Coordinates of C-alpha atoms and ligand atoms in Angstrom, one line a residue:
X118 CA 0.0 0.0 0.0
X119 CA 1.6 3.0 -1.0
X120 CA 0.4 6.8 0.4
X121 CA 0.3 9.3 -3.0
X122 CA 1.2 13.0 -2.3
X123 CA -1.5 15.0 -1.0
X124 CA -1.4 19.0 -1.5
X125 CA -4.3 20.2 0.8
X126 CA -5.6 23.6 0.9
X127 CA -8.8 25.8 1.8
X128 CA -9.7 24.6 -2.0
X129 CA -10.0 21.0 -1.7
X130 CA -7.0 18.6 -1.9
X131 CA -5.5 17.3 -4.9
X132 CA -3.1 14.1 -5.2
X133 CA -0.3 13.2 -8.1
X134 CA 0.8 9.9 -9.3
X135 CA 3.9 10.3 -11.7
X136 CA 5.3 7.5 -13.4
X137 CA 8.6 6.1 -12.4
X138 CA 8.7 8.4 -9.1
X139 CA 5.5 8.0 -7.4
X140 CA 5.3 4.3 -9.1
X141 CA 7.8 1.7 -10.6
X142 CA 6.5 1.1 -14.0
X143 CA 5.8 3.7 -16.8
X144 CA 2.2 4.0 -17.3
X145 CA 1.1 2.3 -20.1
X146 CA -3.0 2.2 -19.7
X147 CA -5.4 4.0 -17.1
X148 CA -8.8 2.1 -16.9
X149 CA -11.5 2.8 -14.2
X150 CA -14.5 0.4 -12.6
X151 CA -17.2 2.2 -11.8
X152 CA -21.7 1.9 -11.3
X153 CA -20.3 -2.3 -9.8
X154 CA -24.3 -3.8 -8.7
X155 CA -23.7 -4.7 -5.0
X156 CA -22.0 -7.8 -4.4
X157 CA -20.3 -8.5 -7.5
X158 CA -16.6 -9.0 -7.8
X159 CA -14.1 -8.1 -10.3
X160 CA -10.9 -9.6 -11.4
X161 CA -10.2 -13.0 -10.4
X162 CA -7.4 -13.3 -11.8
X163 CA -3.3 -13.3 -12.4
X164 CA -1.1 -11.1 -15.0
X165 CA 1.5 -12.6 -16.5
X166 CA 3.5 -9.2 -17.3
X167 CA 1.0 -6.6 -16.2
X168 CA 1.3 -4.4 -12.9
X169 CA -1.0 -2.1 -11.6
X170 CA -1.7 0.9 -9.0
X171 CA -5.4 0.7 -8.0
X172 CA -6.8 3.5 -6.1
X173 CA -10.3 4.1 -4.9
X174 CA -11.1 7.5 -6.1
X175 CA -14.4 7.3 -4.4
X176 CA -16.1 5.0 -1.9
X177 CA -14.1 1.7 -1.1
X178 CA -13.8 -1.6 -2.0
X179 CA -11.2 -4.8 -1.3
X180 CA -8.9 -6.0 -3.0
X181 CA -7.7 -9.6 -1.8
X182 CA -4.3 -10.4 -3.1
X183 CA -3.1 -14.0 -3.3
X184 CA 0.5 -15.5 -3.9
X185 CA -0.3 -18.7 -4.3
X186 CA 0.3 -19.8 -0.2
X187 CA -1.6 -16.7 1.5
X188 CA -4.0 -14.3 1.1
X189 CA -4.5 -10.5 2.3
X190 CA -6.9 -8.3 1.7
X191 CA -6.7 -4.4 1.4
X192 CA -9.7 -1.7 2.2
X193 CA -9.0 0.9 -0.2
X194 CA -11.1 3.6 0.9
X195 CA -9.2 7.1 0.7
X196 CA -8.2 8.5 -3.1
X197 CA -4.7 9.3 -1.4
X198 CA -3.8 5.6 -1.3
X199 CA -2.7 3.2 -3.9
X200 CA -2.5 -0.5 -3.9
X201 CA 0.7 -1.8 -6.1
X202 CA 0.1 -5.0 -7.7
X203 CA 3.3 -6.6 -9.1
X204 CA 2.5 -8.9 -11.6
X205 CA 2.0 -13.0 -11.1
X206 CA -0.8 -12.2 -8.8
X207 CA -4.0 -13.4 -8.2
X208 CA -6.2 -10.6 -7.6
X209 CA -9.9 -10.1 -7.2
X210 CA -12.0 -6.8 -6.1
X211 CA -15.0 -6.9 -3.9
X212 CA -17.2 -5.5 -1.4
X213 CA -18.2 -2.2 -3.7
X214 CA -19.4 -0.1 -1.9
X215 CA -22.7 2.5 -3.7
X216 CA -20.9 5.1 -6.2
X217 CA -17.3 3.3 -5.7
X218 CA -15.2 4.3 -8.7
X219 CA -11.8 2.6 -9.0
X220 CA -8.9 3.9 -10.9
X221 CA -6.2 1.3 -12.3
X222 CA -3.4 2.4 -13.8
X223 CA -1.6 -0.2 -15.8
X224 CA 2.1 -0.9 -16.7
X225 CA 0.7 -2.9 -20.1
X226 CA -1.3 -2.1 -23.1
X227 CA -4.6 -4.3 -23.1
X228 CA -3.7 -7.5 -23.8
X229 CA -6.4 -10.6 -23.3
X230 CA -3.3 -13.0 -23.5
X231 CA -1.4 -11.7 -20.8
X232 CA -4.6 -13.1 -18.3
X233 CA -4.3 -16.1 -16.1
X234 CA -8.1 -17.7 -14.9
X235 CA -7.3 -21.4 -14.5
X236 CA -6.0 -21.6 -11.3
X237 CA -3.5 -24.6 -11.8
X238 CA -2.2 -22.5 -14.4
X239 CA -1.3 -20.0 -11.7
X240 CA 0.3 -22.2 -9.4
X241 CA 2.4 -23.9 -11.7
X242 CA 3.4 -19.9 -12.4
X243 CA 3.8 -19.6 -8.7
X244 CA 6.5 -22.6 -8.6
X245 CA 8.3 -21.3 -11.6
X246 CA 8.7 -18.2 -10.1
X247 CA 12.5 -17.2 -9.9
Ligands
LIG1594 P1 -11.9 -7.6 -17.4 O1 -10.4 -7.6 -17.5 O2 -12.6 -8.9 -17.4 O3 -12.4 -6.8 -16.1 P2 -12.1 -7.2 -14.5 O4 -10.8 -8.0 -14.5 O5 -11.9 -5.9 -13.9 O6 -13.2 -8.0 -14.0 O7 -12.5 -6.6 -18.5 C1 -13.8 -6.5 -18.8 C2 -14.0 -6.2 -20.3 O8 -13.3 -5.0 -20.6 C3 -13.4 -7.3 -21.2 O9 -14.3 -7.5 -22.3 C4 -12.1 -6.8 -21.7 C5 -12.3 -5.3 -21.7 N1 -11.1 -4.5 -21.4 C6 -10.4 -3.8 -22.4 O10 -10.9 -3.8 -23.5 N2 -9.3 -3.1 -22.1 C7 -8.8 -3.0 -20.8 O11 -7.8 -2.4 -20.6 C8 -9.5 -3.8 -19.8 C9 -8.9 -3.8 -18.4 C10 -10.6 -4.5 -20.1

């Protein structure tokens, strides 16, 4: 979990993500998840090459995380907080709350390929890891 710069002031505050500072991957892609029905998940799955920086701009949500031998889980509910996800990951968003909008920032163009569903598949990645 990383904390983003916050600037506050009588205005409002505003937060900055730079790539390669704030981050350790050039950003490639931004996507957001947004209007999620309640109690539906998203993700549920590994990258192969693709990391990410997931921030709740608005409301909260979790995002369990899964290495193959444990799991955690991560509230994200402030939009000065950002959740790294290295790739080779299993990943999986829940727990929306009403009006949740999540931003993802991605070090990868979209590629369908680079997804990893069957969950054998992802161990066997897991005990190939270097
Ligand atoms: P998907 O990756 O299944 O969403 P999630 O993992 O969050 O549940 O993506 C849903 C749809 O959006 C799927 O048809 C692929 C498409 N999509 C793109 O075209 N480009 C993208 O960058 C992403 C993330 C998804």
């Amino acid at each position: 979990m990383m904390e983003l710069s916050k600037h506050l002031d009588a205005r409002g505050n505003l937060s900055v993500i730079e790539e390669l500072k704030d981050i350790p991957f050039e950003i490639k892609r931004a996507y957001w998840i947004y209007d999620v029905p309640g109690g539906e998940q998203r993700g549920g799955h590994a990258y192969r090459r693709n990391a990410e920086l997931i921030v709740a701009l608005s409301g909260s949500f979790d995002v369990l995380i899964d290495n193959g031998t444990e799991v955690k889980t991560f509230q994200l509910n402030r939009s000065y907080f950002g959740l790294y996800v290295p790739c080779g990951l299993w990943r999986q968003m829940q727990n929306f709350s009403t009006n949740s909008l999540a931003l993802v920032l991605a070090s990868t163009e979209y590629d369908a390929d680079d997804y990893v569903y069957d969950r054998s598949e992802f161990m066997q990645m897991v005990r190939n890891r270097p």
